[in-house]
mmCIF file of C-alpha atoms in Angstrom:
data_model
loop_
_atom_site.group_PDB
_atom_site.id
_atom_site.type_symbol
_atom_site.label_atom_id
_atom_site.label_comp_id
_atom_site.label_asym_id
_atom_site.label_seq_id
_atom_site.Cartn_x
_atom_site.Cartn_y
_atom_site.Cartn_z
ATOM 1 C CA MET A 753 -28.135 -10.584 -0.961
ATOM 2 C CA THR A 754 -31.462 -11.877 0.319
ATOM 3 C CA SER A 755 -34.679 -10.103 -0.609
ATOM 4 C CA THR A 756 -35.375 -9.387 3.084
ATOM 5 C CA SER A 757 -32.043 -7.696 3.666
ATOM 6 C CA ALA A 758 -32.274 -5.872 0.340
ATOM 7 C CA GLY A 759 -35.518 -4.381 1.547
ATOM 8 C CA VAL A 760 -34.029 -3.429 4.899
ATOM 9 C CA LEU A 761 -31.029 -1.804 3.188
ATOM 10 C CA ARG A 762 -33.478 0.566 1.524
ATOM 11 C CA HIS A 763 -34.315 1.950 4.971
ATOM 12 C CA ALA A 764 -33.933 5.733 4.847
ATOM 13 C CA LEU A 765 -31.228 5.862 7.549
ATOM 14 C CA ILE A 766 -29.070 3.226 5.861
ATOM 15 C CA ALA A 767 -29.570 4.626 2.383
ATOM 16 C CA ALA A 768 -28.605 8.104 3.609
ATOM 17 C CA TYR A 769 -25.531 6.762 5.417
ATOM 18 C CA LEU A 770 -24.302 4.863 2.347
ATOM 19 C CA LYS A 771 -24.961 7.866 0.125
ATOM 20 C CA ASP A 772 -23.045 10.149 2.507
ATOM 21 C CA LEU A 773 -20.208 7.642 2.682
ATOM 22 C CA ASP A 774 -19.989 7.447 -1.106
ATOM 23 C CA ARG A 775 -19.936 11.244 -1.293
ATOM 24 C CA ALA A 776 -17.314 11.531 1.461
ATOM 25 C CA LEU A 777 -15.114 9.108 -0.487
ATOM 26 C CA LEU A 778 -15.309 11.241 -3.642
ATOM 27 C CA THR A 779 -11.622 12.191 -3.425
ATOM 28 C CA ALA A 780 -10.498 8.680 -2.443
ATOM 29 C CA ASP A 781 -8.935 6.122 -4.724
ATOM 30 C CA PRO A 782 -11.839 4.901 -6.950
ATOM 31 C CA GLN A 783 -11.281 1.202 -6.262
ATOM 32 C CA GLU A 784 -11.008 1.829 -2.528
ATOM 33 C CA ARG A 785 -14.173 3.922 -2.676
ATOM 34 C CA ALA A 786 -16.186 1.189 -4.422
ATOM 35 C CA ASP A 787 -14.785 -1.586 -2.185
ATOM 36 C CA THR A 788 -15.462 0.402 0.991
ATOM 37 C CA VAL A 789 -19.072 1.267 0.182
ATOM 38 C CA GLU A 790 -19.766 -2.356 -0.789
ATOM 39 C CA ALA A 791 -18.055 -3.756 2.320
ATOM 40 C CA VAL A 792 -19.895 -1.334 4.622
ATOM 41 C CA ARG A 793 -23.169 -2.362 2.969
ATOM 42 C CA GLU A 794 -22.317 -6.024 3.651
ATOM 43 C CA HIS A 795 -21.369 -5.127 7.229
ATOM 44 C CA ILE A 796 -24.751 -3.481 7.855
ATOM 45 C CA GLU A 797 -26.539 -6.374 6.187
ATOM 46 C CA TYR A 798 -24.730 -8.870 8.395
ATOM 47 C CA ARG A 799 -25.303 -6.887 11.605
ATOM 48 C CA LEU A 800 -29.011 -6.642 10.846
ATOM 49 C CA GLY A 801 -29.135 -10.405 10.456
ATOM 50 C CA GLU A 802 -32.554 -11.774 9.735
ATOM 51 C CA LYS A 803 -34.410 -8.731 11.087
ATOM 52 C CA SER A 804 -36.995 -7.844 8.498
ATOM 53 C CA ASP A 805 -38.197 -4.767 10.319
ATOM 54 C CA PRO A 806 -35.407 -3.297 12.470
ATOM 55 C CA THR A 807 -36.151 -0.247 14.579
ATOM 56 C CA SER A 808 -34.474 3.065 13.880
ATOM 57 C CA ALA A 809 -32.599 2.726 17.182
ATOM 58 C CA GLU A 810 -31.160 -0.648 16.120
ATOM 59 C CA ILE A 811 -30.038 0.773 12.804
ATOM 60 C CA GLN A 812 -28.623 3.865 14.446
ATOM 61 C CA ALA A 813 -26.574 1.704 16.832
ATOM 62 C CA ILE A 814 -24.975 -0.115 13.883
ATOM 63 C CA LEU A 815 -24.194 3.162 12.098
ATOM 64 C CA THR A 816 -22.707 4.632 15.293
ATOM 65 C CA ASP A 817 -20.379 1.643 15.647
ATOM 66 C CA LEU A 818 -19.301 2.105 12.031
ATOM 67 C CA GLY A 819 -18.411 5.692 12.838
ATOM 68 C CA PRO A 820 -18.848 9.023 11.064
ATOM 69 C CA VAL A 821 -18.495 8.771 7.279
ATOM 70 C CA GLU A 822 -15.869 11.543 7.375
ATOM 71 C CA ARG A 823 -13.688 9.423 9.629
ATOM 72 C CA ILE A 824 -14.008 6.401 7.323
ATOM 73 C CA ALA A 825 -13.179 8.601 4.329
ATOM 74 C CA GLY A 826 -10.252 10.068 6.280
ATOM 75 C CA SER A 827 -8.691 6.634 6.559
ATOM 76 C CA ALA A 828 -8.930 6.023 2.792
ATOM 77 C CA THR A 829 -6.110 6.712 0.346
ATOM 78 C CA PRO A 830 -6.548 9.968 -1.579
ATOM 79 C CA ALA A 831 -6.988 9.399 -5.337
ATOM 80 C CA SER A 832 -4.106 11.790 -6.065
ATOM 81 C CA GLN A 833 -1.688 9.321 -4.458
ATOM 82 C CA THR A 834 -2.775 6.348 -6.514
ATOM 83 C CA SER A 835 -4.396 7.370 -9.799
ATOM 84 C CA ALA A 836 -1.398 9.031 -11.453
ATOM 85 C CA PRO A 837 0.283 5.936 -12.908
ATOM 86 C CA THR A 838 -1.983 4.263 -15.464
ATOM 87 C CA ASP A 839 0.203 1.187 -15.200
ATOM 88 C CA PRO A 840 0.546 0.563 -11.466
ATOM 89 C CA GLY A 841 3.622 -0.863 -9.868
ATOM 90 C CA THR A 842 6.209 -0.137 -12.557
ATOM 91 C CA GLY A 843 6.596 3.649 -12.928
ATOM 92 C CA TRP A 844 8.989 4.278 -15.830
ATOM 93 C CA LEU A 845 10.488 0.764 -15.820
ATOM 94 C CA GLY A 846 7.664 -0.797 -17.842
ATOM 95 C CA PRO A 847 7.731 1.732 -20.705
ATOM 96 C CA VAL A 848 11.574 1.655 -20.850
ATOM 97 C CA ALA A 849 11.603 -2.166 -20.942
ATOM 98 C CA LEU A 850 8.978 -2.109 -23.707
ATOM 99 C CA ALA A 851 10.978 0.449 -25.727
ATOM 100 C CA LEU A 852 14.160 -1.654 -25.413
ATOM 101 C CA ALA A 853 12.245 -4.779 -26.449
ATOM 102 C CA VAL A 854 11.001 -2.989 -29.586
ATOM 103 C CA VAL A 855 14.571 -1.810 -30.351
ATOM 104 C CA ALA A 856 15.744 -5.439 -29.995
ATOM 105 C CA PHE A 857 13.052 -6.517 -32.466
ATOM 106 C CA VAL A 858 14.108 -3.847 -34.985
ATOM 107 C CA LEU A 859 17.765 -4.890 -34.659
ATOM 108 C CA VAL A 860 17.016 -8.540 -35.476
ATOM 109 C CA LEU A 861 17.676 -8.088 -39.226
ATOM 110 C CA LEU A 862 20.370 -5.425 -38.876
ATOM 111 C CA SER A 863 22.468 -6.978 -36.150
ATOM 112 C CA PRO A 864 21.046 -10.279 -34.875
ATOM 113 C CA PHE A 865 23.754 -10.828 -32.240
ATOM 114 C CA VAL A 866 23.184 -7.426 -30.633
ATOM 115 C CA ALA A 867 19.415 -7.995 -30.891
ATOM 116 C CA LEU A 868 19.747 -11.393 -29.190
ATOM 117 C CA ALA A 869 21.801 -9.982 -26.307
ATOM 118 C CA LEU A 870 19.406 -7.065 -25.800
ATOM 119 C CA ALA A 871 16.284 -9.238 -26.078
ATOM 120 C CA LEU A 872 17.609 -11.767 -23.557
ATOM 121 C CA SER A 873 18.518 -8.965 -21.122
ATOM 122 C CA VAL A 874 15.056 -7.398 -21.374
ATOM 123 C CA THR A 875 13.360 -10.803 -21.025
ATOM 124 C CA ALA A 876 15.348 -11.582 -17.878
ATOM 125 C CA PHE A 877 14.646 -8.131 -16.406
ATOM 126 C CA THR A 878 10.891 -8.267 -17.080
ATOM 127 C CA LEU A 879 10.562 -11.791 -15.688
ATOM 128 C CA VAL A 880 12.272 -10.697 -12.457
ATOM 129 C CA ALA A 881 10.217 -7.480 -12.281
ATOM 130 C CA LEU A 882 6.929 -9.336 -12.842
ATOM 131 C CA ARG A 883 7.554 -11.413 -9.729
ATOM 132 C CA ARG A 884 6.841 -8.327 -7.598
ATOM 133 C CA PRO A 885 3.166 -8.342 -6.517
ATOM 134 C CA ALA A 886 2.710 -4.661 -7.328
ATOM 135 C CA ALA A 887 3.971 -5.170 -10.896
ATOM 136 C CA ARG A 888 1.941 -8.258 -11.781
ATOM 137 C CA LYS A 889 -0.840 -6.259 -13.402
ATOM 138 C CA SER A 890 1.532 -4.100 -15.422
ATOM 139 C CA TRP A 891 0.592 -4.412 -19.098
ATOM 140 C CA THR A 892 3.779 -2.634 -20.226
ATOM 141 C CA LEU A 893 5.998 -5.167 -18.463
ATOM 142 C CA LYS A 894 3.953 -8.057 -19.850
ATOM 143 C CA ALA A 895 4.126 -6.538 -23.356
ATOM 144 C CA ALA A 896 7.887 -5.991 -22.957
ATOM 145 C CA ALA A 897 8.350 -9.624 -21.893
ATOM 146 C CA PHE A 898 6.347 -10.829 -24.920
ATOM 147 C CA VAL A 899 8.119 -8.583 -27.463
ATOM 148 C CA ALA A 900 11.577 -9.324 -26.000
ATOM 149 C CA THR A 901 10.979 -13.093 -26.049
ATOM 150 C CA SER A 902 9.739 -12.885 -29.653
ATOM 151 C CA ALA A 903 12.780 -10.791 -30.597
ATOM 152 C CA ALA A 904 15.111 -13.334 -28.945
ATOM 153 C CA ILE A 905 13.493 -16.204 -30.886
ATOM 154 C CA ALA A 906 13.630 -14.223 -34.136
ATOM 155 C CA ALA A 907 17.291 -13.315 -33.520
ATOM 156 C CA VAL A 908 18.163 -16.988 -32.943
ATOM 157 C CA VAL A 909 16.378 -18.007 -36.163
ATOM 158 C CA VAL A 910 18.115 -15.277 -38.192
ATOM 159 C CA THR A 911 21.518 -16.126 -36.653
ATOM 160 C CA LEU A 912 21.101 -19.833 -37.457
ATOM 161 C CA GLY A 913 19.934 -18.937 -40.971
ATOM 162 C CA LEU A 914 22.969 -16.720 -41.552
ATOM 163 C CA THR A 915 25.346 -19.378 -40.216
ATOM 164 C CA SER A 916 23.804 -21.979 -42.520
ATOM 165 C CA VAL A 917 24.086 -19.662 -45.574
ATOM 166 C CA THR A 918 27.724 -18.815 -44.728
ATOM 167 C CA THR A 919 28.606 -22.518 -44.400
ATOM 168 C CA THR A 920 26.989 -23.311 -47.750
ATOM 169 C CA VAL A 921 28.796 -20.439 -49.463
ATOM 170 C CA ASP A 922 32.129 -21.514 -47.956
ATOM 171 C CA ALA A 923 31.607 -25.136 -49.019
ATOM 172 C CA GLU A 924 30.785 -24.361 -52.689
ATOM 173 C CA PRO A 925 33.405 -22.566 -54.823
ATOM 174 C CA ALA A 926 31.980 -19.624 -56.710
ATOM 175 C CA VAL A 927 33.385 -20.735 -60.053
ATOM 176 C CA PRO A 928 33.636 -24.396 -61.096
ATOM 177 C CA VAL A 929 37.262 -25.606 -61.397
ATOM 178 C CA ASN A 930 36.568 -27.148 -64.838
ATOM 179 C CA ALA A 931 35.472 -23.813 -66.158
ATOM 180 C CA ILE A 932 38.825 -22.256 -65.194
ATOM 181 C CA GLU A 933 40.833 -25.114 -66.657
ATOM 182 C CA GLY A 934 38.769 -25.119 -69.830
ATOM 183 C CA MET B 24 21.166 55.698 3.515
ATOM 184 C CA ARG B 25 18.951 55.128 6.447
ATOM 185 C CA THR B 26 18.322 51.575 7.431
ATOM 186 C CA THR B 27 15.436 50.668 9.572
ATOM 187 C CA LEU B 28 15.809 47.559 11.570
ATOM 188 C CA GLN B 29 12.554 46.013 12.537
ATOM 189 C CA CYS B 30 12.337 43.328 15.113
ATOM 190 C CA LYS B 31 9.224 41.231 15.226
ATOM 191 C CA ILE B 32 8.589 39.301 18.380
ATOM 192 C CA VAL B 33 6.432 36.261 17.871
ATOM 193 C CA VAL B 34 5.001 34.666 20.925
ATOM 194 C CA ALA B 35 4.211 31.031 20.246
ATOM 195 C CA PHE B 36 1.628 29.442 22.446
ATOM 196 C CA PRO B 37 2.082 25.706 22.782
ATOM 197 C CA MET B 38 -0.591 23.799 20.855
ATOM 198 C CA PRO B 39 -2.464 21.326 23.015
ATOM 199 C CA VAL B 40 -1.950 17.779 21.731
ATOM 200 C CA SER B 41 -5.260 16.161 20.950
ATOM 201 C CA ARG B 42 -5.375 12.531 22.071
ATOM 202 C CA ASP B 43 -7.497 11.585 19.058
ATOM 203 C CA ALA B 44 -5.151 13.262 16.576
ATOM 204 C CA LEU B 45 -2.137 11.615 18.191
ATOM 205 C CA LEU B 46 -3.751 8.191 18.138
ATOM 206 C CA THR B 47 -4.816 8.628 14.505
ATOM 207 C CA GLN B 48 -1.219 9.404 13.547
ATOM 208 C CA LEU B 49 0.245 6.520 15.527
ATOM 209 C CA ARG B 50 -2.302 3.981 14.313
ATOM 210 C CA LYS B 51 -1.436 4.729 10.679
ATOM 211 C CA GLY B 52 0.770 2.000 9.387
ATOM 212 C CA LEU B 53 0.247 -0.188 12.447
ATOM 213 C CA LEU B 54 -3.348 -1.266 12.076
ATOM 214 C CA GLU B 55 -2.804 -2.983 8.736
ATOM 215 C CA TYR B 56 -0.143 -5.227 10.271
ATOM 216 C CA CYS B 57 -2.454 -5.982 13.193
ATOM 217 C CA VAL B 58 -5.084 -7.105 10.660
ATOM 218 C CA LEU B 59 -2.493 -9.309 8.948
ATOM 219 C CA ALA B 60 -1.547 -10.731 12.349
ATOM 220 C CA LEU B 61 -5.191 -11.599 13.109
ATOM 221 C CA LEU B 62 -5.535 -13.303 9.731
ATOM 222 C CA ARG B 63 -2.652 -15.657 10.574
ATOM 223 C CA SER B 64 -5.104 -17.878 12.408
ATOM 224 C CA GLY B 65 -7.359 -18.243 9.353
ATOM 225 C CA PRO B 66 -9.867 -16.420 7.156
ATOM 226 C CA PHE B 67 -12.307 -13.939 8.734
ATOM 227 C CA TYR B 68 -15.239 -11.969 7.351
ATOM 228 C CA GLY B 69 -15.365 -8.224 7.899
ATOM 229 C CA VAL B 70 -17.654 -8.120 10.944
ATOM 230 C CA GLU B 71 -15.622 -10.865 12.633
ATOM 231 C CA LEU B 72 -12.401 -8.954 12.039
ATOM 232 C CA SER B 73 -13.822 -5.684 13.338
ATOM 233 C CA ALA B 74 -15.182 -7.478 16.440
ATOM 234 C CA ARG B 75 -11.712 -8.919 17.129
ATOM 235 C CA LEU B 76 -10.061 -5.532 16.663
ATOM 236 C CA ALA B 77 -12.684 -3.770 18.778
ATOM 237 C CA ARG B 78 -11.374 -5.688 21.812
ATOM 238 C CA ARG B 79 -8.380 -3.319 21.604
ATOM 239 C CA GLU B 80 -10.034 -0.012 22.328
ATOM 240 C CA VAL B 81 -6.945 2.144 21.883
ATOM 241 C CA LEU B 82 -5.947 0.520 18.626
ATOM 242 C CA PHE B 83 -9.360 0.473 16.950
ATOM 243 C CA THR B 84 -12.446 2.597 17.496
ATOM 244 C CA ASN B 85 -14.571 2.969 14.366
ATOM 245 C CA GLU B 86 -15.567 -0.269 12.635
ATOM 246 C CA GLY B 87 -15.994 1.510 9.306
ATOM 247 C CA THR B 88 -12.319 2.472 9.064
ATOM 248 C CA LEU B 89 -11.464 -1.211 8.647
ATOM 249 C CA TYR B 90 -12.869 -1.351 5.111
ATOM 250 C CA PRO B 91 -10.643 1.153 3.268
ATOM 251 C CA LEU B 92 -7.728 -0.624 4.963
ATOM 252 C CA LEU B 93 -8.913 -4.051 3.753
ATOM 253 C CA SER B 94 -9.306 -2.651 0.252
ATOM 254 C CA ARG B 95 -5.688 -1.416 0.339
ATOM 255 C CA LEU B 96 -4.468 -4.788 1.605
ATOM 256 C CA ARG B 97 -6.268 -6.471 -1.304
ATOM 257 C CA LYS B 98 -4.730 -4.030 -3.743
ATOM 258 C CA GLN B 99 -1.268 -4.782 -2.348
ATOM 259 C CA GLU B 100 -2.133 -8.468 -2.737
ATOM 260 C CA TRP B 101 -1.356 -9.094 0.930
ATOM 261 C CA VAL B 102 -4.938 -10.263 1.418
ATOM 262 C CA GLU B 103 -7.383 -12.025 -0.884
ATOM 263 C CA THR B 104 -11.102 -12.612 -0.590
ATOM 264 C CA PHE B 105 -13.535 -15.392 -1.268
ATOM 265 C CA TRP B 106 -17.240 -15.918 -0.665
ATOM 266 C CA ARG B 107 -18.685 -18.561 1.611
ATOM 267 C CA GLU B 108 -22.322 -19.483 2.101
ATOM 268 C CA SER B 109 -23.766 -18.805 5.537
ATOM 269 C CA THR B 110 -26.437 -20.792 7.335
ATOM 270 C CA SER B 111 -27.796 -17.657 8.989
ATOM 271 C CA GLY B 112 -27.959 -15.013 6.300
ATOM 272 C CA PRO B 113 -26.451 -13.927 2.998
ATOM 273 C CA PRO B 114 -23.070 -15.248 1.743
ATOM 274 C CA ARG B 115 -20.090 -13.675 3.452
ATOM 275 C CA ARG B 116 -16.927 -12.242 1.992
ATOM 276 C CA TYR B 117 -13.931 -13.773 3.767
ATOM 277 C CA TYR B 118 -10.471 -12.229 3.894
ATOM 278 C CA GLN B 119 -7.356 -14.402 4.039
ATOM 279 C CA LEU B 120 -3.602 -13.858 4.000
ATOM 280 C CA THR B 121 -1.608 -14.391 0.807
ATOM 281 C CA SER B 122 2.005 -15.552 0.794
ATOM 282 C CA GLU B 123 2.996 -11.900 0.159
ATOM 283 C CA GLY B 124 0.967 -10.910 3.228
ATOM 284 C CA VAL B 125 2.795 -13.507 5.315
ATOM 285 C CA GLU B 126 6.123 -12.071 4.139
ATOM 286 C CA ALA B 127 4.994 -8.496 4.876
ATOM 287 C CA LEU B 128 3.954 -9.482 8.389
ATOM 288 C CA LYS B 129 7.265 -11.266 8.909
ATOM 289 C CA ALA B 130 9.178 -8.143 7.847
ATOM 290 C CA PHE B 131 7.066 -5.960 10.167
ATOM 291 C CA THR B 132 7.546 -8.307 13.117
ATOM 292 C CA GLN B 133 11.310 -8.213 12.645
ATOM 293 C CA VAL B 134 11.488 -4.413 12.869
ATOM 294 C CA TRP B 135 8.675 -3.785 15.337
ATOM 295 C CA GLY B 136 10.343 -5.478 18.330
ATOM 296 C CA PRO B 137 13.608 -3.466 18.215
ATOM 297 C CA LEU B 138 11.738 -0.242 17.311
ATOM 298 C CA ASN B 139 9.309 -0.645 20.195
ATOM 299 C CA ALA B 140 12.193 -1.388 22.570
ATOM 300 C CA ASP B 141 14.097 1.720 21.412
ATOM 301 C CA VAL B 142 11.074 3.999 21.844
ATOM 302 C CA GLN B 143 10.409 2.573 25.290
ATOM 303 C CA ALA B 144 14.064 3.020 26.275
ATOM 304 C CA VAL B 145 14.079 6.660 25.115
ATOM 305 C CA LEU B 146 10.849 7.395 26.989
ATOM 306 C CA GLU B 147 12.291 5.940 30.175
ATOM 307 C CA GLU B 148 15.664 7.648 29.790
ATOM 308 C CA GLN B 149 16.473 10.101 32.595
ATOM 309 C CA ALA B 150 17.330 13.599 31.442
#
């Protein structure tokens, strides 16, 4: 913002309009409220151009074109429709996927095959779900993907370890043959 | 037992339909796709977009109502913004379509034609 326009934006009419707009958007979605006030400020700044000392009539014309603040606020999304989910875009899917990923991790030592199957399923589900634009910012889905992938890797390591131990045990007799004969 | 039967007669006067209220209802859900359609030709800054929309007087009346809509489109990731220096004033925030926005517009276009045709046909239908 240039210093000239910053000064103009302090004009009483503009300041009052922006303050009224902010107040009218009190019940709107917080992000939409902040974006709207900022964008309207930029709009006024642009329409004023390089005028360092606009008349009240010129300012009033710009504000009239913008419309009554109540009408702008009326076209915004009410906060009650958007603020409920703390993790937008997933609803209950994110938390459920995260819970299943944790279960998969716990099962790694108890039942590595079941853990591997569960972890791979959750990983596949979260990767598909995260492709949706609305779910990309979901921390629960991201956490579920991370935990499930870790569980899958851990399950593979444990399974390979168990297979290796079983092979070694099968290959070596428990009691030396000489000892029996002797 | 004595039963009393009461009959209440309610006279309903028809509510006059306000043109503004009707337009507000109909514009909801349409204007955002019109903004996406305008952005097909390239990025625009807010004032440019509102000037384009203002050519359609029935569709768009108050410039200020564009900004909550643009904020929603950004949130849906149908539109993204970037700043560009201007030779005649402060830097401007430009809005441009994302690939998701292109898809959303495509989906709208596919349903709008048949829907519009159906509404028109019903309106022209003889009783």
